[in-house]
CSV table of C-alpha atoms and ligand atoms in Angstrom, one decimal:
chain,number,residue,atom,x,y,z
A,405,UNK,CA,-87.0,-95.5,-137.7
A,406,UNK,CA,-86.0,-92.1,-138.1
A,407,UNK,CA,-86.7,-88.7,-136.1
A,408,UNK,CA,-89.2,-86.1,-138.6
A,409,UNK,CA,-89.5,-82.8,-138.1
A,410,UNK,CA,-93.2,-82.0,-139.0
A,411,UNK,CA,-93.9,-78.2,-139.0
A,412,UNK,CA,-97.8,-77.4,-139.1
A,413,UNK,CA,-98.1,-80.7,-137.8
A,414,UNK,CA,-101.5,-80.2,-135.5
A,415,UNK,CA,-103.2,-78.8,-139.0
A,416,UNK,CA,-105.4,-80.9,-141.3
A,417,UNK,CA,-102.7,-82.9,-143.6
A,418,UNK,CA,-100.0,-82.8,-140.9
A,419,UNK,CA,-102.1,-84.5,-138.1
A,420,UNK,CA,-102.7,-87.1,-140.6
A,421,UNK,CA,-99.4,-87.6,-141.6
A,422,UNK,CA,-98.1,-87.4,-138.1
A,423,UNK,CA,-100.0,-90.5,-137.5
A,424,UNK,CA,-99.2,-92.1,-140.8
A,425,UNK,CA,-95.4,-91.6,-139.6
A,426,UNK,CA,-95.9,-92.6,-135.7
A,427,UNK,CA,-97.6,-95.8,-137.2
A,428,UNK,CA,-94.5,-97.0,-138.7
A,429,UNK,CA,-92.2,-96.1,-135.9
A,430,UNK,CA,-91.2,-93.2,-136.4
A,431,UNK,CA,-90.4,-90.3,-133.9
A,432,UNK,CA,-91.6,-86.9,-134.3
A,433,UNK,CA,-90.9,-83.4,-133.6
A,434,UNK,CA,-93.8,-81.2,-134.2
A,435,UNK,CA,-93.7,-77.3,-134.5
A,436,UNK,CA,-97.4,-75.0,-134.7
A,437,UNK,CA,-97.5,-72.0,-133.8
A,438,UNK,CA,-101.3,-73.4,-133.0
A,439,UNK,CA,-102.4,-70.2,-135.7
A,440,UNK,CA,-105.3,-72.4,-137.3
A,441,UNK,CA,-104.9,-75.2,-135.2
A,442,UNK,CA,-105.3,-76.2,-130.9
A,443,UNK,CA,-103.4,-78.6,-129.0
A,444,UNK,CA,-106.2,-81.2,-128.9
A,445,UNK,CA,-104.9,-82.0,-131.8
A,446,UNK,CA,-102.3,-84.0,-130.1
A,447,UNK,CA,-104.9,-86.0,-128.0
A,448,UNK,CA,-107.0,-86.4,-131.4
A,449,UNK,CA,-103.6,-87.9,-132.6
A,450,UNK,CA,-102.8,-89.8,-129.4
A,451,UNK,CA,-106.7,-91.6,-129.4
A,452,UNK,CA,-106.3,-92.5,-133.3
A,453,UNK,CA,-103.1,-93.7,-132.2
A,454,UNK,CA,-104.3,-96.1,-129.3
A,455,UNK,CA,-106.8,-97.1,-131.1
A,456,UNK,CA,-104.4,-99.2,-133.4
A,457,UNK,CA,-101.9,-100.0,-130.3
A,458,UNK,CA,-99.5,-97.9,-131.5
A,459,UNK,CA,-99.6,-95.2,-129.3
A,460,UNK,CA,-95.7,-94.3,-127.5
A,461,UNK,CA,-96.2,-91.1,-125.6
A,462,UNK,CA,-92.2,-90.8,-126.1
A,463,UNK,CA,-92.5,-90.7,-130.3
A,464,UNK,CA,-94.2,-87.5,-130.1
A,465,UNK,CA,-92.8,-84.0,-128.9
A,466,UNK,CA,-94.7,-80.8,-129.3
A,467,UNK,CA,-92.8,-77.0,-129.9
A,468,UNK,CA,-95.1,-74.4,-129.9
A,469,UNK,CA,-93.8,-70.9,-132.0
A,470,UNK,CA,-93.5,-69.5,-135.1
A,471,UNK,CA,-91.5,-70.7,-137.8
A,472,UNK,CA,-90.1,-67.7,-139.0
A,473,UNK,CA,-88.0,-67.5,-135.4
A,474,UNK,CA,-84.9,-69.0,-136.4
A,475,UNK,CA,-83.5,-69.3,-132.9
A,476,UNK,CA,-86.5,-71.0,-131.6
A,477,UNK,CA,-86.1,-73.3,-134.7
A,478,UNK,CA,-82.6,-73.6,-133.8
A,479,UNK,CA,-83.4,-74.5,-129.9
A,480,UNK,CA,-85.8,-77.3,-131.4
A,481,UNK,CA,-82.9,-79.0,-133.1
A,482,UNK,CA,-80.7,-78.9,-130.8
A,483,UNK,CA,-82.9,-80.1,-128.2
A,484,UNK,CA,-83.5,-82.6,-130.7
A,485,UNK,CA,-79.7,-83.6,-130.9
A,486,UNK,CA,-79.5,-83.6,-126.8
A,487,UNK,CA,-82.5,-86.3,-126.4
A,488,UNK,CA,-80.6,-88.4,-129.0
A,489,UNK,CA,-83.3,-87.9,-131.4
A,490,UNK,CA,-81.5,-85.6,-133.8
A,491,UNK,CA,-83.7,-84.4,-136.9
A,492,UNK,CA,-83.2,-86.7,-140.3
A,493,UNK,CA,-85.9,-84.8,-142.0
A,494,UNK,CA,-88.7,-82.8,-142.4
A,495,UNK,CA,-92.2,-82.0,-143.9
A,496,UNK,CA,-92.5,-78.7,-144.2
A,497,UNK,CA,-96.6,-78.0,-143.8
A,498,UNK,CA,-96.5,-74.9,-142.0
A,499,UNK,CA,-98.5,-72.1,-144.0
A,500,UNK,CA,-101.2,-70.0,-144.7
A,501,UNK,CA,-103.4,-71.4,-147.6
A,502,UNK,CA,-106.4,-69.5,-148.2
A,503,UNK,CA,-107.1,-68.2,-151.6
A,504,UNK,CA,-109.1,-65.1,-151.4
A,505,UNK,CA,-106.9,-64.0,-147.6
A,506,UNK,CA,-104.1,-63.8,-149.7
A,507,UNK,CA,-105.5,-61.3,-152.2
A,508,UNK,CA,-106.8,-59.3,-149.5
A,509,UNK,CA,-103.2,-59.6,-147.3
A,510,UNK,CA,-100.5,-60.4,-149.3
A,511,UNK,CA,-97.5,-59.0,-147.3
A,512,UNK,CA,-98.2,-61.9,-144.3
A,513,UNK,CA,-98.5,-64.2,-147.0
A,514,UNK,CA,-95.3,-63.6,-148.3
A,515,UNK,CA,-93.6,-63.8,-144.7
A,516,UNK,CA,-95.5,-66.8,-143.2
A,517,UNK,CA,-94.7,-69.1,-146.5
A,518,UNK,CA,-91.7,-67.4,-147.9
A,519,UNK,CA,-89.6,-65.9,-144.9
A,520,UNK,CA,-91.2,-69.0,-143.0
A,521,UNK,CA,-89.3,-71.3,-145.4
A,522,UNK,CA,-86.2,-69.9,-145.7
A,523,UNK,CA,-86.2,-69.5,-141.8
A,524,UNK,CA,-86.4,-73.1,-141.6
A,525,UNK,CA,-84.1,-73.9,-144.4
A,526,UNK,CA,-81.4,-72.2,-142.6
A,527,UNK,CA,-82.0,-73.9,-139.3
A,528,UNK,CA,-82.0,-77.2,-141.5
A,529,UNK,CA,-78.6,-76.0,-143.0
A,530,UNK,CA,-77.1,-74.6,-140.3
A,531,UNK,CA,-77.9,-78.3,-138.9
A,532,UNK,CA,-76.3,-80.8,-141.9
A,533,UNK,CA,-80.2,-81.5,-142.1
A,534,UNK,CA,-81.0,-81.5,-145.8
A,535,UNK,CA,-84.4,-83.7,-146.7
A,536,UNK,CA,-87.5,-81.9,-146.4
A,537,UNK,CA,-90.3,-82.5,-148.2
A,538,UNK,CA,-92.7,-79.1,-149.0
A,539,UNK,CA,-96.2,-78.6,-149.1
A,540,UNK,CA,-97.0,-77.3,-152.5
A,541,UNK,CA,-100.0,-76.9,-154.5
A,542,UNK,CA,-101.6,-77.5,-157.8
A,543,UNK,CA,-102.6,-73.8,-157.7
A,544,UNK,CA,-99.2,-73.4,-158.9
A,545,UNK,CA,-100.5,-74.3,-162.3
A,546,UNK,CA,-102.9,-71.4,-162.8
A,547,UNK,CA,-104.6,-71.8,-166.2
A,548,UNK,CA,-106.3,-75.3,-167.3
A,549,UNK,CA,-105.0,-75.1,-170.9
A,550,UNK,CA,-102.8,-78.7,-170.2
A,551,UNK,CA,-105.4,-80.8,-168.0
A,552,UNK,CA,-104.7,-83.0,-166.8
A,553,UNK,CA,-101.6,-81.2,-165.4
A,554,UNK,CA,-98.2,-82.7,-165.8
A,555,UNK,CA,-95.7,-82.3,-163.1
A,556,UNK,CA,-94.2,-80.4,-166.0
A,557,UNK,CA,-96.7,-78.1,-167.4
A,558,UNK,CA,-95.9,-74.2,-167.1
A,559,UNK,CA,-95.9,-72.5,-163.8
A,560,UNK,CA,-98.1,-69.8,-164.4
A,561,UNK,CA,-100.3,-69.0,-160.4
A,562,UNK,CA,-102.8,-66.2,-160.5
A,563,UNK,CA,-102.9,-65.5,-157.0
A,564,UNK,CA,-100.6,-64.6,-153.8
A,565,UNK,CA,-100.9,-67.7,-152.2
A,566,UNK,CA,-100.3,-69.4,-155.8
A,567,UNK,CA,-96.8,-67.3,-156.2
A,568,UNK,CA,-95.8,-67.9,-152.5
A,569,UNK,CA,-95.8,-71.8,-153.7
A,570,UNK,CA,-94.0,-71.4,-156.8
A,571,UNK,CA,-91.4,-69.2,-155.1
A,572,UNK,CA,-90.6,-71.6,-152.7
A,573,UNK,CA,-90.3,-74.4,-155.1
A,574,UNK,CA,-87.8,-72.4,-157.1
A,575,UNK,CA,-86.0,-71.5,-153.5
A,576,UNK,CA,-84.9,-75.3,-153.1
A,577,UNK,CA,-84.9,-75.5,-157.0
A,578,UNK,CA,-81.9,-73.0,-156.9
A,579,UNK,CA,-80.6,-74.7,-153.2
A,580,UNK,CA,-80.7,-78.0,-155.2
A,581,UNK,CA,-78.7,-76.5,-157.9
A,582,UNK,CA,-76.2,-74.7,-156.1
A,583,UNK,CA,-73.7,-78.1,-155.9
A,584,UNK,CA,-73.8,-77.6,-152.1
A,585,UNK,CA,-74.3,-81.9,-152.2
A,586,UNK,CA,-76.8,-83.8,-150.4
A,587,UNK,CA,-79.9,-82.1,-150.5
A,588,UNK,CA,-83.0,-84.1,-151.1
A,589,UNK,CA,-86.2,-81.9,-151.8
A,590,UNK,CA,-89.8,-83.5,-152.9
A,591,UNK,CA,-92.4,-80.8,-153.3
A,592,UNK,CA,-95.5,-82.3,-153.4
A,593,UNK,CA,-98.2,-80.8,-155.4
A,594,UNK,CA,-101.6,-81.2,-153.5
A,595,UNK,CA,-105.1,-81.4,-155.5
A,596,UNK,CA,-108.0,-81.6,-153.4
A,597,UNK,CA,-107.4,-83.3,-150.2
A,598,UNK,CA,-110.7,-83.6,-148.2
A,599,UNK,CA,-112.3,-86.4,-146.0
A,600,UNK,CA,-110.8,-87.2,-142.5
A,601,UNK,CA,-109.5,-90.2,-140.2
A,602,UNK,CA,-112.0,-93.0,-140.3
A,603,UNK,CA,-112.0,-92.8,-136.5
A,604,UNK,CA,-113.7,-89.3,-136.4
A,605,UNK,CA,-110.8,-88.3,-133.7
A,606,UNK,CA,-109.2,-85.7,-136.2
A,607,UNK,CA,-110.1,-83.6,-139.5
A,608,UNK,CA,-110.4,-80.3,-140.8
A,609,UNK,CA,-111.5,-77.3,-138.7
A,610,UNK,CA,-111.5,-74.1,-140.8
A,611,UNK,CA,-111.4,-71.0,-138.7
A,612,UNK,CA,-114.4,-68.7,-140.0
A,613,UNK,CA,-116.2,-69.2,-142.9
A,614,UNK,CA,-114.5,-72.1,-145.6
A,615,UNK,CA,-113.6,-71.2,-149.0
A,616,UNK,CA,-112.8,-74.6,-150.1
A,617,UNK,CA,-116.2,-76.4,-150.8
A,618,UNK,CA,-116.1,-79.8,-148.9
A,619,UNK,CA,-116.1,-78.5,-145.2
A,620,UNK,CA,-119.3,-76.0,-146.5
A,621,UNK,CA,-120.3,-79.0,-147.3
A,622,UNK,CA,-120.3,-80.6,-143.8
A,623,UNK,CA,-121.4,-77.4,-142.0
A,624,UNK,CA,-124.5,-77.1,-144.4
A,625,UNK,CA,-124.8,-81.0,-143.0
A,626,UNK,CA,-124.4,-80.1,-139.6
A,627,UNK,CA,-126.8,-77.3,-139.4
A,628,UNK,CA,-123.7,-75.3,-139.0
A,629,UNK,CA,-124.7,-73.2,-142.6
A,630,UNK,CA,-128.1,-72.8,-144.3
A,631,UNK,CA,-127.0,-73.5,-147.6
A,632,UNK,CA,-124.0,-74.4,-150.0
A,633,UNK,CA,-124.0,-71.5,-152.9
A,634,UNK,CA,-122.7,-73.7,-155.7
A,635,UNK,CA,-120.3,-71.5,-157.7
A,636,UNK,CA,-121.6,-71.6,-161.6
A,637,UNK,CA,-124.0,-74.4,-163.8
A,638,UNK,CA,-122.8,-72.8,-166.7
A,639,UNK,CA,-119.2,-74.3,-167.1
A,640,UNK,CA,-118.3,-76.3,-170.2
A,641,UNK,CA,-118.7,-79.7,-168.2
A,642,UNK,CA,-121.1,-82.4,-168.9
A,643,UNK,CA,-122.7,-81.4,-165.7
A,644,UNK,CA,-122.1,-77.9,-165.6
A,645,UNK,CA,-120.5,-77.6,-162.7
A,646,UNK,CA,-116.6,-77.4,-161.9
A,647,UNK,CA,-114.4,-81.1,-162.1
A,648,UNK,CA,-112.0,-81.1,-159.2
A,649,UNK,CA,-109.4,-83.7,-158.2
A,650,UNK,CA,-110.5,-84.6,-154.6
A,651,UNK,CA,-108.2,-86.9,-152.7
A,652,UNK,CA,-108.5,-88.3,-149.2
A,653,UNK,CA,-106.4,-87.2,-146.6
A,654,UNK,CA,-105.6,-90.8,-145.3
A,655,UNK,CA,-104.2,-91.1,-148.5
A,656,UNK,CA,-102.3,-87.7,-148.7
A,657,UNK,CA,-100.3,-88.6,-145.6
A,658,UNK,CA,-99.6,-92.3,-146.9
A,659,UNK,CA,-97.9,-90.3,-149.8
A,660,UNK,CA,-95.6,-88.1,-147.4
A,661,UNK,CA,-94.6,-91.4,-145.7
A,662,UNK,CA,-93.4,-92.9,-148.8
A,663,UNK,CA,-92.0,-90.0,-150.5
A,664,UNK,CA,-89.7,-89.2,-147.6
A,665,UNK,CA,-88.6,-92.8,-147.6
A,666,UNK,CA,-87.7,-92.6,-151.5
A,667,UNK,CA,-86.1,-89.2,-151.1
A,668,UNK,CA,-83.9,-90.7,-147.7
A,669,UNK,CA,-82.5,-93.5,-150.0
A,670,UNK,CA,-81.2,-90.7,-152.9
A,671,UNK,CA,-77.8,-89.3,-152.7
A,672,UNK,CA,-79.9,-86.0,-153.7
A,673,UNK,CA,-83.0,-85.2,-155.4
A,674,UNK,CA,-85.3,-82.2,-156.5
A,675,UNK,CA,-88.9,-84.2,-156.6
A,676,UNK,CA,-91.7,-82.8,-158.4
A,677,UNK,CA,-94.9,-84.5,-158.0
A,678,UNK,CA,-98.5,-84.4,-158.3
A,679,UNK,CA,-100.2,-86.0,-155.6
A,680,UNK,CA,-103.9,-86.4,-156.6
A,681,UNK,CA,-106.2,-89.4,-157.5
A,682,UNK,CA,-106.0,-88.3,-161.0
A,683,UNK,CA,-109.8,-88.8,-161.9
A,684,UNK,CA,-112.1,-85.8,-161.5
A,685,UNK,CA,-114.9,-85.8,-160.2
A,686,UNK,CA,-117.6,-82.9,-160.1
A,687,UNK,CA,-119.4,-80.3,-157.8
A,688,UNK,CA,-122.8,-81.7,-158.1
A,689,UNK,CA,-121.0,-85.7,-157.9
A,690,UNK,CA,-119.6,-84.8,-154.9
A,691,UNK,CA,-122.6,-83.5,-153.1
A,692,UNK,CA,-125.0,-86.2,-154.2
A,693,UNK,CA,-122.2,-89.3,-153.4
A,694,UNK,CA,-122.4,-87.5,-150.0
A,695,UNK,CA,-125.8,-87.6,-149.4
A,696,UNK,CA,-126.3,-90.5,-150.7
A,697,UNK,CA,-123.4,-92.2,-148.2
A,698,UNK,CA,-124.5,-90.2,-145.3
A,699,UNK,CA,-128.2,-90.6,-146.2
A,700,UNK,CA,-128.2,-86.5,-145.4
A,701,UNK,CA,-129.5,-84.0,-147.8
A,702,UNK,CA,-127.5,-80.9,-148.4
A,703,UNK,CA,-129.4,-77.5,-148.8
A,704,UNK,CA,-127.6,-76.1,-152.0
A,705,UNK,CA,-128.4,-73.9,-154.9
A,706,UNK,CA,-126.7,-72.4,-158.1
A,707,UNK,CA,-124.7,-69.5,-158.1
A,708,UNK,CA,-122.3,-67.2,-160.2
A,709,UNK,CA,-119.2,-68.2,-161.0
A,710,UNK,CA,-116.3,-67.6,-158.3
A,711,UNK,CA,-113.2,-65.4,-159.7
A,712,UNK,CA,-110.8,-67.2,-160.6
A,713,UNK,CA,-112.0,-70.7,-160.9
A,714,UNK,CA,-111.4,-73.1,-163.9
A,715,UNK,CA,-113.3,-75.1,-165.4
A,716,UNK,CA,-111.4,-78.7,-164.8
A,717,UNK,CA,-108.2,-79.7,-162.5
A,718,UNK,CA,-107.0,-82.9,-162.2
A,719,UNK,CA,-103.6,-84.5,-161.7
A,720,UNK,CA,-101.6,-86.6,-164.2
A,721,UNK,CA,-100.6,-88.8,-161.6
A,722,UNK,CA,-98.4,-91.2,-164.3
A,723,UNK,CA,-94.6,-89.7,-162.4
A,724,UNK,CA,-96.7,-91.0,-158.9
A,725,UNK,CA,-97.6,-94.1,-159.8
A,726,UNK,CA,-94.5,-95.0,-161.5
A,727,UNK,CA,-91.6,-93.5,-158.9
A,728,UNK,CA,-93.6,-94.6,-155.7
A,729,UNK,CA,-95.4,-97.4,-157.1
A,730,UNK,CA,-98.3,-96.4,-154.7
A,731,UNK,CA,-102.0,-95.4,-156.0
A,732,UNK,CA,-104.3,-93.7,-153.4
A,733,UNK,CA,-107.0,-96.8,-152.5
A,734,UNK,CA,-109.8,-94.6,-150.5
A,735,UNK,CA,-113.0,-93.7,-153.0
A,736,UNK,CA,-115.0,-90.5,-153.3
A,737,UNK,CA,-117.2,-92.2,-151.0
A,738,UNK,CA,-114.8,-92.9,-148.2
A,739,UNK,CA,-114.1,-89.5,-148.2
A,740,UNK,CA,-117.5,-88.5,-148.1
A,741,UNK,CA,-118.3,-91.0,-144.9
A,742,UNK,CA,-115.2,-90.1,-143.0
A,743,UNK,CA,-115.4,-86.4,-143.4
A,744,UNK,CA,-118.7,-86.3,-142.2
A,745,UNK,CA,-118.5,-88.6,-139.1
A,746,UNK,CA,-115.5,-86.0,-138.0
A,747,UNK,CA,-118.1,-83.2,-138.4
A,748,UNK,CA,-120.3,-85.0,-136.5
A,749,UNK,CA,-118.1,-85.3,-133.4
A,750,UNK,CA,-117.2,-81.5,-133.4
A,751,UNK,CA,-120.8,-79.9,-133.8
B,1610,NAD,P1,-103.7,-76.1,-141.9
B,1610,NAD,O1,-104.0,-74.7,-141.8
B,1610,NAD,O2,-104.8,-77.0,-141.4
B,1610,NAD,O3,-102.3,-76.5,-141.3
B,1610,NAD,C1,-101.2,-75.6,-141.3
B,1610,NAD,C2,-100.6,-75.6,-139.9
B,1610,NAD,O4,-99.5,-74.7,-139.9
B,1610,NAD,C3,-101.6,-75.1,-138.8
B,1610,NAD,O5,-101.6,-76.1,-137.8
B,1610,NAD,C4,-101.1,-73.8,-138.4
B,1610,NAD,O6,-101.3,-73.5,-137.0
B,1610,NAD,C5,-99.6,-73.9,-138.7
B,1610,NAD,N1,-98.9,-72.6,-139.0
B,1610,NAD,C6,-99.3,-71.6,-139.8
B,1610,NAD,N2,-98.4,-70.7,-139.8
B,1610,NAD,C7,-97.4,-71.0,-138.9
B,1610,NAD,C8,-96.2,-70.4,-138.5
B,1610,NAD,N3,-95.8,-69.2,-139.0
B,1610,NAD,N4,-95.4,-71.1,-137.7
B,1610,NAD,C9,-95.8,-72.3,-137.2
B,1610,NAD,N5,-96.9,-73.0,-137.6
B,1610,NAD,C10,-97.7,-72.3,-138.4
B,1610,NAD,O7,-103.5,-76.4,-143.5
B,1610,NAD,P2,-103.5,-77.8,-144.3
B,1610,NAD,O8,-104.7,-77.9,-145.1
B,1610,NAD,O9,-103.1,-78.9,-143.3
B,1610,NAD,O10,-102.3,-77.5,-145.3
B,1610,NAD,C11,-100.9,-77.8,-145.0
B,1610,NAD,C12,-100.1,-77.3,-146.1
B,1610,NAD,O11,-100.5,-77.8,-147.3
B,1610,NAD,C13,-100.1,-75.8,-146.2
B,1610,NAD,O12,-98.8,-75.3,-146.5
B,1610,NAD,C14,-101.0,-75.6,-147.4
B,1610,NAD,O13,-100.7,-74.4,-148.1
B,1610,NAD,C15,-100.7,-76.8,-148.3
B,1610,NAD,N6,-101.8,-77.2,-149.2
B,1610,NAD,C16,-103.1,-77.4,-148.6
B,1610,NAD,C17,-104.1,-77.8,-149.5
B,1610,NAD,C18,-105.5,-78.0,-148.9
B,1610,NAD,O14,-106.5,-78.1,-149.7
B,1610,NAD,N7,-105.7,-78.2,-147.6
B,1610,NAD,C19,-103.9,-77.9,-150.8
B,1610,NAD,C20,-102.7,-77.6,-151.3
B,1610,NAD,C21,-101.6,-77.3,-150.5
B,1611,UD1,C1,-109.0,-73.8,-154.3
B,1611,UD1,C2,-108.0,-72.8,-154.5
B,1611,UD1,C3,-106.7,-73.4,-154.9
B,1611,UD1,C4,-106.2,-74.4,-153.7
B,1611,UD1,C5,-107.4,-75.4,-153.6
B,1611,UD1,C6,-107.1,-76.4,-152.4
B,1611,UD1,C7,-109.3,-70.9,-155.5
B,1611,UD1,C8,-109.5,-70.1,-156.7
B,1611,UD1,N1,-108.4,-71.9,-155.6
B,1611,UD1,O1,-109.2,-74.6,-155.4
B,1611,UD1,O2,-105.7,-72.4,-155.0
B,1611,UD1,O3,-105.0,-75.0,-154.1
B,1611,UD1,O4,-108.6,-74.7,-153.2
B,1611,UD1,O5,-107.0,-75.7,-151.2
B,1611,UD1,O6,-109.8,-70.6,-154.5
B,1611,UD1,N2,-117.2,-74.4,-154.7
B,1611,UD1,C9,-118.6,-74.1,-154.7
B,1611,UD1,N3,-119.1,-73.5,-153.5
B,1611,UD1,C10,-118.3,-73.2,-152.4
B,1611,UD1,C11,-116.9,-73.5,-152.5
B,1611,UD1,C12,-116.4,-74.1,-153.7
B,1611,UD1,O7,-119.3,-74.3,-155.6
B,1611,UD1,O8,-118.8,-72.7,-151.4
B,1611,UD1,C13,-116.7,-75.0,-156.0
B,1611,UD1,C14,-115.6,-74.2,-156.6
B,1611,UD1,O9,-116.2,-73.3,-157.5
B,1611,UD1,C15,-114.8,-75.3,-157.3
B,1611,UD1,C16,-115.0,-76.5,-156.4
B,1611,UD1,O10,-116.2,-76.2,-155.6
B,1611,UD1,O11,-115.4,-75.6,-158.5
B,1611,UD1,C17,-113.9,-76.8,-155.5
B,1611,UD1,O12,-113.6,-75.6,-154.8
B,1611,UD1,P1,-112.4,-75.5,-153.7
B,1611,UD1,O13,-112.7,-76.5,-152.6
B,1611,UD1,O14,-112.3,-74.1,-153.3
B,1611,UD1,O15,-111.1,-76.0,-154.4
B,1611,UD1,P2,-110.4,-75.4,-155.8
B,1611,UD1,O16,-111.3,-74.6,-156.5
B,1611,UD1,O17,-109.8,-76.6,-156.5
């Protein structure tokens, strides 16, 4: 059992890991500054959670602020210390993550996932608290010359939000480096995570309108949106239409679990890894497997390309499988079916 601090924890991929981590005992400290994300989180969190019988009111504290407040950071471990709780390690969600946003505002970009990191990296310091495990992207990649991407393939982003993630990478890169010992860092380099908690007591709420395609997907569903604009038939794919990497979110946060266990057994460690199911699937797959699995139809129709798109993106997910000895288990389907009966409770 250890005690995890889980910034961004009441978002998408942190309440999902928060429950992944209460499930096997753990205790954890949550920080959100509730910026794309509500405290009914926590009771979305607390239903999964008694659902299964594991639910311990005393597992789970909540800090509401803004990581880039180093003294509120600091109060949080130090409270954590005087409960007897003190933090062993943490998951470092917290961030801004849309695409096109960061184009348009690049300076809070930079501060929220740049100054927010190193705020917290201090703190963590400052505390003789050195495993985290970082939220990165496989944005980070940019181009699609080397699909599918190895953890090792150049670093090359073409947007904001793609440089923020590759700057903090090379932060704990050089932290790692520095020979100040003990310091055990996994960034984890997302793909698509979609879907939602089988119960339909948490997912993905997008403030305003969604860039990423799967919750369009479930408002068009819902009634929510008229129609799902698919972004170019003209792509050198069998289909036409863009291959993604999609990977349920049940699945993501099993990876966190056993990542931070891997990295709490090293003396130290800077961990690179894809996290993605490693087999692609397409735009117009992924709309008819969730019609067909939902029996729903979904209003869509063709449309230019979006800038900055590729082609293909999948993971080489060979340094996953071997290191963790873990595959992700849930199908495009699940993800489909679970995704949807989420949508369905908050329409
Ligand atoms: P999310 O927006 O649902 O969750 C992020 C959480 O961080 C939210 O609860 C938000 O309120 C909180 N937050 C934001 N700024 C904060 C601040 N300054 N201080 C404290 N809390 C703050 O996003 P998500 O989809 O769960 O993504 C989690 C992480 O994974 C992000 O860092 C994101 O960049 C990264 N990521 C996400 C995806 C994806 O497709 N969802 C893909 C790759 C990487
Ligand atoms: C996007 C981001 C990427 C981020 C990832 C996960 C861009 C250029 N890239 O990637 O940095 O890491 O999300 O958060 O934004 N699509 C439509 N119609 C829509 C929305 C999307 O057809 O309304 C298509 C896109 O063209 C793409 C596919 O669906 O082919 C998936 O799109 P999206 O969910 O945005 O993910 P990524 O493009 O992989």
């Amino acid at each position: 059992m250890k005690n995890i601090l889980v910034t961004g924890g009441t978002g998408f991929i942190g309440s999902h890991t928060c429950i992944s981590l209460l499930e096997s005992g753990n205790n954890i400290t949550i920080v959100d500054s509730f910026m794309n994300s509500n405290k009914s989180v926590i009771e979305g969190i607390k239903k999964v959670l008694k659902l299964s019988n594991n639910l311990d009111e005393n597992k789970i504290h909540l800090y509401l602020g803004d990581i880039r407040n180093t003294s509120f950071l600091q109060d949080v471990f130090l409270d954590s210390k005087n409960n007897k709780k003190p933090i062993d390690g943490v998951i470092h969600f917290a961030g801004l993550k849309a695409v096109g946003e960061s184009m348009v505002n690049p300076i809070i970009y930079w501060d929220v996932n740049v100054n927010g990191s190193i705020s917290l990296l201090k703190v963590m310091e400052a505390n003789n608290c050195k495993t985290i495990l970082f939220s990165s992207s496989a944005t980070v990649y940019g181009d699609s010359k080397n699909i599918p991407f190895k953890e090792s393939a150049l670093i090359n982003p073409f947007n904001t939000y793609g440089h923020t993630k590759a700057t903090v990478e090379n932060i704990l890169k050089n932290i790692y480096d520095s020979n100040s010992s003990g310091w055990k860092i996994g960034c984890l380099r997302y793909f698509n995570p979609i879907g939602a908690h089988p119960s339909g007591f948490i997912g993905e709420s997008p403030n305003g309108k969604p860039e990423n395609i799967f919750p369009y997907i479930c408002q068009v569903a819902s009634g929510f949106r008229d129609k799902l604009y698919v972004f170019g038939n003209d792509w050198p794919t069998a289909d036409g239409t863009c291959y993604r990497d999609y990977i349920h979110v049940v699945d993501l946060a099993e990876v966190h679990k056993i990542t931070l266990n891997y990295l709490f057994n090293k003396e130290n460690e800077n961990l690179i890894l894809n996290v993605g199911k490693g087999k692609p699937s397409s735009v117009l797959e992924l709309i008819k497997t969730f019609e067909r699995v939902n029996n729903i139809n979904i209003n869509y129709e063709f449309s230019d390309r979006r800038v900055g798109d590729i082609p293909i993106s999948y993971a080489d997910t060979a340094k996953m499988f071997s290191l963790l000895k873990w595959k992700p288990s849930r199908s495009l389907e699940d993800m489909c079916r679970d995704g949807w009966a989420w949508q369905k409770n908050i329409s």
